[in-house]
Amino acid sequence: MAITDLPLTPFTSSSVTAVGHARQLQFDAPGPPSFPALADFHPAVRTWFTRSFPLGPTPPQEHAWPSIAAGNDTLVAAPTGSGKTLSAFLVSIDQLYKRHDAGTLMANTAQVVYVSPLKALAVDISENL
């Protein structure tokens, strides 16, 4: 990250004249993925995931993502809290970003439908995703 001082153009109103400096923050593009399982994800998704989960993906996520991304019906059987739901959601969010970048994301239409098997899981997803 680089920080640069930029001069501001003078601002004048009927009673105030101000001039000063602003700071511009410049962020470098995300580097290569920290985890190979994230290599095919959109940079924004990859960055969010690595910041949110610095220890990386769980084994169920690593194994499920390629199948889900390929459009296959995928059953993930793993213990509670192992990231099964995020396995599907992360691929869906990734596809939304990629469609947006490609200009193929349709506005004002449902893009992802999720039917929760448990009310508690629905609440958790609503609050955390």
PDB file of C-alpha atoms in Angstrom:
ATOM      1  CA  MET A   1       0.000   0.000   0.000  1.00  0.00           C
ATOM      2  CA  ALA A   2       1.271   3.455  -0.841  1.00  0.00           C
ATOM      3  CA  ILE A   3       0.160   6.735   0.674  1.00  0.00           C
ATOM      4  CA  THR A   4       0.639   9.912  -1.317  1.00  0.00           C
ATOM      5  CA  ASP A   5      -0.047  13.516  -0.355  1.00  0.00           C
ATOM      6  CA  LEU A   6      -2.126  15.344  -2.928  1.00  0.00           C
ATOM      7  CA  PRO A   7      -2.604  19.102  -2.933  1.00  0.00           C
ATOM      8  CA  LEU A   8      -6.213  20.224  -2.802  1.00  0.00           C
ATOM      9  CA  THR A   9      -7.441  22.951  -5.053  1.00  0.00           C
ATOM     10  CA  PRO A  10      -8.489  26.003  -3.052  1.00  0.00           C
ATOM     11  CA  PHE A  11     -12.126  26.014  -1.997  1.00  0.00           C
ATOM     12  CA  THR A  12     -13.803  29.382  -1.671  1.00  0.00           C
ATOM     13  CA  SER A  13     -17.286  30.239  -0.485  1.00  0.00           C
ATOM     14  CA  SER A  14     -18.730  33.524   0.704  1.00  0.00           C
ATOM     15  CA  SER A  15     -17.146  33.174   4.129  1.00  0.00           C
ATOM     16  CA  VAL A  16     -14.560  30.371   3.956  1.00  0.00           C
ATOM     17  CA  THR A  17     -11.371  29.827   2.022  1.00  0.00           C
ATOM     18  CA  ALA A  18      -9.631  26.508   2.566  1.00  0.00           C
ATOM     19  CA  VAL A  19      -6.599  24.865   1.081  1.00  0.00           C
ATOM     20  CA  GLY A  20      -4.683  21.876   2.342  1.00  0.00           C
ATOM     21  CA  HIS A  21      -3.549  18.389   1.549  1.00  0.00           C
ATOM     22  CA  ALA A  22      -5.433  15.138   1.201  1.00  0.00           C
ATOM     23  CA  ARG A  23      -4.055  11.675   1.473  1.00  0.00           C
ATOM     24  CA  GLN A  24      -4.665   9.205  -1.287  1.00  0.00           C
ATOM     25  CA  LEU A  25      -4.484   5.542  -0.405  1.00  0.00           C
ATOM     26  CA  GLN A  26      -3.375   3.270  -3.180  1.00  0.00           C
ATOM     27  CA  PHE A  27      -3.848  -0.458  -2.774  1.00  0.00           C
ATOM     28  CA  ASP A  28      -1.886  -2.882  -4.845  1.00  0.00           C
ATOM     29  CA  ALA A  29      -3.851  -5.494  -6.741  1.00  0.00           C
ATOM     30  CA  PRO A  30      -4.357  -8.693  -4.788  1.00  0.00           C
ATOM     31  CA  GLY A  31      -1.365 -10.963  -5.123  1.00  0.00           C
ATOM     32  CA  PRO A  32      -1.517 -14.615  -5.964  1.00  0.00           C
ATOM     33  CA  PRO A  33      -3.891 -16.620  -3.813  1.00  0.00           C
ATOM     34  CA  SER A  34      -2.533 -17.773  -0.504  1.00  0.00           C
ATOM     35  CA  PHE A  35      -4.280 -21.104  -0.926  1.00  0.00           C
ATOM     36  CA  PRO A  36      -4.289 -23.099  -4.186  1.00  0.00           C
ATOM     37  CA  ALA A  37      -7.977 -24.003  -3.718  1.00  0.00           C
ATOM     38  CA  LEU A  38      -8.829 -20.302  -4.158  1.00  0.00           C
ATOM     39  CA  ALA A  39      -6.892 -19.848  -7.411  1.00  0.00           C
ATOM     40  CA  ASP A  40      -9.951 -19.853  -9.689  1.00  0.00           C
ATOM     41  CA  PHE A  41     -12.012 -17.453  -7.587  1.00  0.00           C
ATOM     42  CA  HIS A  42     -12.538 -13.793  -8.496  1.00  0.00           C
ATOM     43  CA  PRO A  43      -9.890 -11.582  -6.817  1.00  0.00           C
ATOM     44  CA  ALA A  44     -12.513  -9.843  -4.647  1.00  0.00           C
ATOM     45  CA  VAL A  45     -13.885 -13.179  -3.416  1.00  0.00           C
ATOM     46  CA  ARG A  46     -10.394 -14.535  -2.850  1.00  0.00           C
ATOM     47  CA  THR A  47      -9.390 -11.432  -0.878  1.00  0.00           C
ATOM     48  CA  TRP A  48     -12.534 -11.531   1.279  1.00  0.00           C
ATOM     49  CA  PHE A  49     -12.074 -15.221   2.021  1.00  0.00           C
ATOM     50  CA  THR A  50      -8.409 -14.982   2.960  1.00  0.00           C
ATOM     51  CA  ARG A  51      -9.107 -12.010   5.233  1.00  0.00           C
ATOM     52  CA  SER A  52     -12.119 -13.688   6.840  1.00  0.00           C
ATOM     53  CA  PHE A  53     -10.534 -17.129   7.142  1.00  0.00           C
ATOM     54  CA  PRO A  54      -6.753 -16.658   7.463  1.00  0.00           C
ATOM     55  CA  LEU A  55      -6.240 -20.364   8.169  1.00  0.00           C
ATOM     56  CA  GLY A  56      -7.632 -21.153   4.728  1.00  0.00           C
ATOM     57  CA  PRO A  57     -10.409 -23.346   3.454  1.00  0.00           C
ATOM     58  CA  THR A  58     -11.525 -26.475   5.227  1.00  0.00           C
ATOM     59  CA  PRO A  59     -11.045 -29.868   3.546  1.00  0.00           C
ATOM     60  CA  PRO A  60     -14.776 -30.104   2.675  1.00  0.00           C
ATOM     61  CA  GLN A  61     -14.558 -26.699   0.967  1.00  0.00           C
ATOM     62  CA  GLU A  62     -11.395 -27.585  -0.950  1.00  0.00           C
ATOM     63  CA  HIS A  63     -12.992 -30.773  -2.242  1.00  0.00           C
ATOM     64  CA  ALA A  64     -16.443 -29.325  -2.958  1.00  0.00           C
ATOM     65  CA  TRP A  65     -15.533 -26.130  -4.807  1.00  0.00           C
ATOM     66  CA  PRO A  66     -14.320 -27.671  -8.087  1.00  0.00           C
ATOM     67  CA  SER A  67     -17.413 -29.857  -8.378  1.00  0.00           C
ATOM     68  CA  ILE A  68     -19.839 -27.063  -7.473  1.00  0.00           C
ATOM     69  CA  ALA A  69     -18.096 -24.598  -9.812  1.00  0.00           C
ATOM     70  CA  ALA A  70     -18.372 -27.133 -12.642  1.00  0.00           C
ATOM     71  CA  GLY A  71     -22.144 -27.155 -12.151  1.00  0.00           C
ATOM     72  CA  ASN A  72     -22.304 -30.683 -10.802  1.00  0.00           C
ATOM     73  CA  ASP A  73     -24.841 -31.794  -8.230  1.00  0.00           C
ATOM     74  CA  THR A  74     -22.672 -32.054  -5.143  1.00  0.00           C
ATOM     75  CA  LEU A  75     -23.392 -33.608  -1.766  1.00  0.00           C
ATOM     76  CA  VAL A  76     -21.014 -32.503   0.988  1.00  0.00           C
ATOM     77  CA  ALA A  77     -21.153 -34.738   4.061  1.00  0.00           C
ATOM     78  CA  ALA A  78     -19.077 -33.285   6.889  1.00  0.00           C
ATOM     79  CA  PRO A  79     -19.438 -32.305  10.552  1.00  0.00           C
ATOM     80  CA  THR A  80     -21.307 -29.206  11.677  1.00  0.00           C
ATOM     81  CA  GLY A  81     -19.178 -26.084  11.389  1.00  0.00           C
ATOM     82  CA  SER A  82     -16.895 -27.442   8.674  1.00  0.00           C
ATOM     83  CA  GLY A  83     -17.947 -24.899   6.041  1.00  0.00           C
ATOM     84  CA  LYS A  84     -20.415 -26.896   3.965  1.00  0.00           C
ATOM     85  CA  THR A  85     -22.845 -24.024   3.420  1.00  0.00           C
ATOM     86  CA  LEU A  86     -20.073 -21.567   2.568  1.00  0.00           C
ATOM     87  CA  SER A  87     -18.835 -24.107   0.014  1.00  0.00           C
ATOM     88  CA  ALA A  88     -21.916 -23.502  -2.100  1.00  0.00           C
ATOM     89  CA  PHE A  89     -22.360 -19.830  -1.296  1.00  0.00           C
ATOM     90  CA  LEU A  90     -18.790 -18.871  -2.111  1.00  0.00           C
ATOM     91  CA  VAL A  91     -19.068 -20.400  -5.577  1.00  0.00           C
ATOM     92  CA  SER A  92     -22.383 -18.564  -6.087  1.00  0.00           C
ATOM     93  CA  ILE A  93     -20.891 -15.245  -4.969  1.00  0.00           C
ATOM     94  CA  ASP A  94     -17.877 -15.869  -7.196  1.00  0.00           C
ATOM     95  CA  GLN A  95     -20.118 -16.483 -10.198  1.00  0.00           C
ATOM     96  CA  LEU A  96     -22.020 -13.254  -9.491  1.00  0.00           C
ATOM     97  CA  TYR A  97     -18.765 -11.274  -9.496  1.00  0.00           C
ATOM     98  CA  LYS A  98     -17.608 -12.935 -12.712  1.00  0.00           C
ATOM     99  CA  ARG A  99     -20.951 -12.320 -14.447  1.00  0.00           C
ATOM    100  CA  HIS A 100     -20.848  -8.697 -13.341  1.00  0.00           C
ATOM    101  CA  ASP A 101     -17.350  -8.240 -14.759  1.00  0.00           C
ATOM    102  CA  ALA A 102     -18.397  -9.914 -18.016  1.00  0.00           C
ATOM    103  CA  GLY A 103     -21.493  -7.705 -18.275  1.00  0.00           C
ATOM    104  CA  THR A 104     -23.837 -10.699 -18.196  1.00  0.00           C
ATOM    105  CA  LEU A 105     -25.356 -10.204 -14.730  1.00  0.00           C
ATOM    106  CA  MET A 106     -29.044  -9.509 -15.225  1.00  0.00           C
ATOM    107  CA  ALA A 107     -30.426  -6.687 -13.100  1.00  0.00           C
ATOM    108  CA  ASN A 108     -33.602  -7.038 -11.057  1.00  0.00           C
ATOM    109  CA  THR A 109     -33.745 -10.824 -11.253  1.00  0.00           C
ATOM    110  CA  ALA A 110     -33.126 -13.506  -8.674  1.00  0.00           C
ATOM    111  CA  GLN A 111     -29.650 -14.929  -9.150  1.00  0.00           C
ATOM    112  CA  VAL A 112     -29.297 -17.284  -6.191  1.00  0.00           C
ATOM    113  CA  VAL A 113     -32.040 -19.143  -4.331  1.00  0.00           C
ATOM    114  CA  TYR A 114     -31.244 -20.817  -1.033  1.00  0.00           C
ATOM    115  CA  VAL A 115     -33.672 -23.059   0.837  1.00  0.00           C
ATOM    116  CA  SER A 116     -32.492 -23.571   4.394  1.00  0.00           C
ATOM    117  CA  PRO A 117     -33.122 -26.902   6.092  1.00  0.00           C
ATOM    118  CA  LEU A 118     -32.964 -25.227   9.520  1.00  0.00           C
ATOM    119  CA  LYS A 119     -34.189 -21.874  10.813  1.00  0.00           C
ATOM    120  CA  ALA A 120     -30.997 -21.403  12.839  1.00  0.00           C
ATOM    121  CA  LEU A 121     -28.879 -21.931   9.731  1.00  0.00           C
ATOM    122  CA  ALA A 122     -30.995 -19.432   7.789  1.00  0.00           C
ATOM    123  CA  VAL A 123     -30.491 -16.841  10.541  1.00  0.00           C
ATOM    124  CA  ASP A 124     -26.744 -17.516  10.630  1.00  0.00           C
ATOM    125  CA  ILE A 125     -26.459 -17.084   6.862  1.00  0.00           C
ATOM    126  CA  SER A 126     -28.553 -13.929   6.913  1.00  0.00           C
ATOM    127  CA  GLU A 127     -26.322 -12.386   9.580  1.00  0.00           C
ATOM    128  CA  ASN A 128     -22.930 -13.569   8.315  1.00  0.00           C
ATOM    129  CA  LEU A 129     -23.084 -13.530   4.528  1.00  0.00           C
TER     130      LEU A 129
END
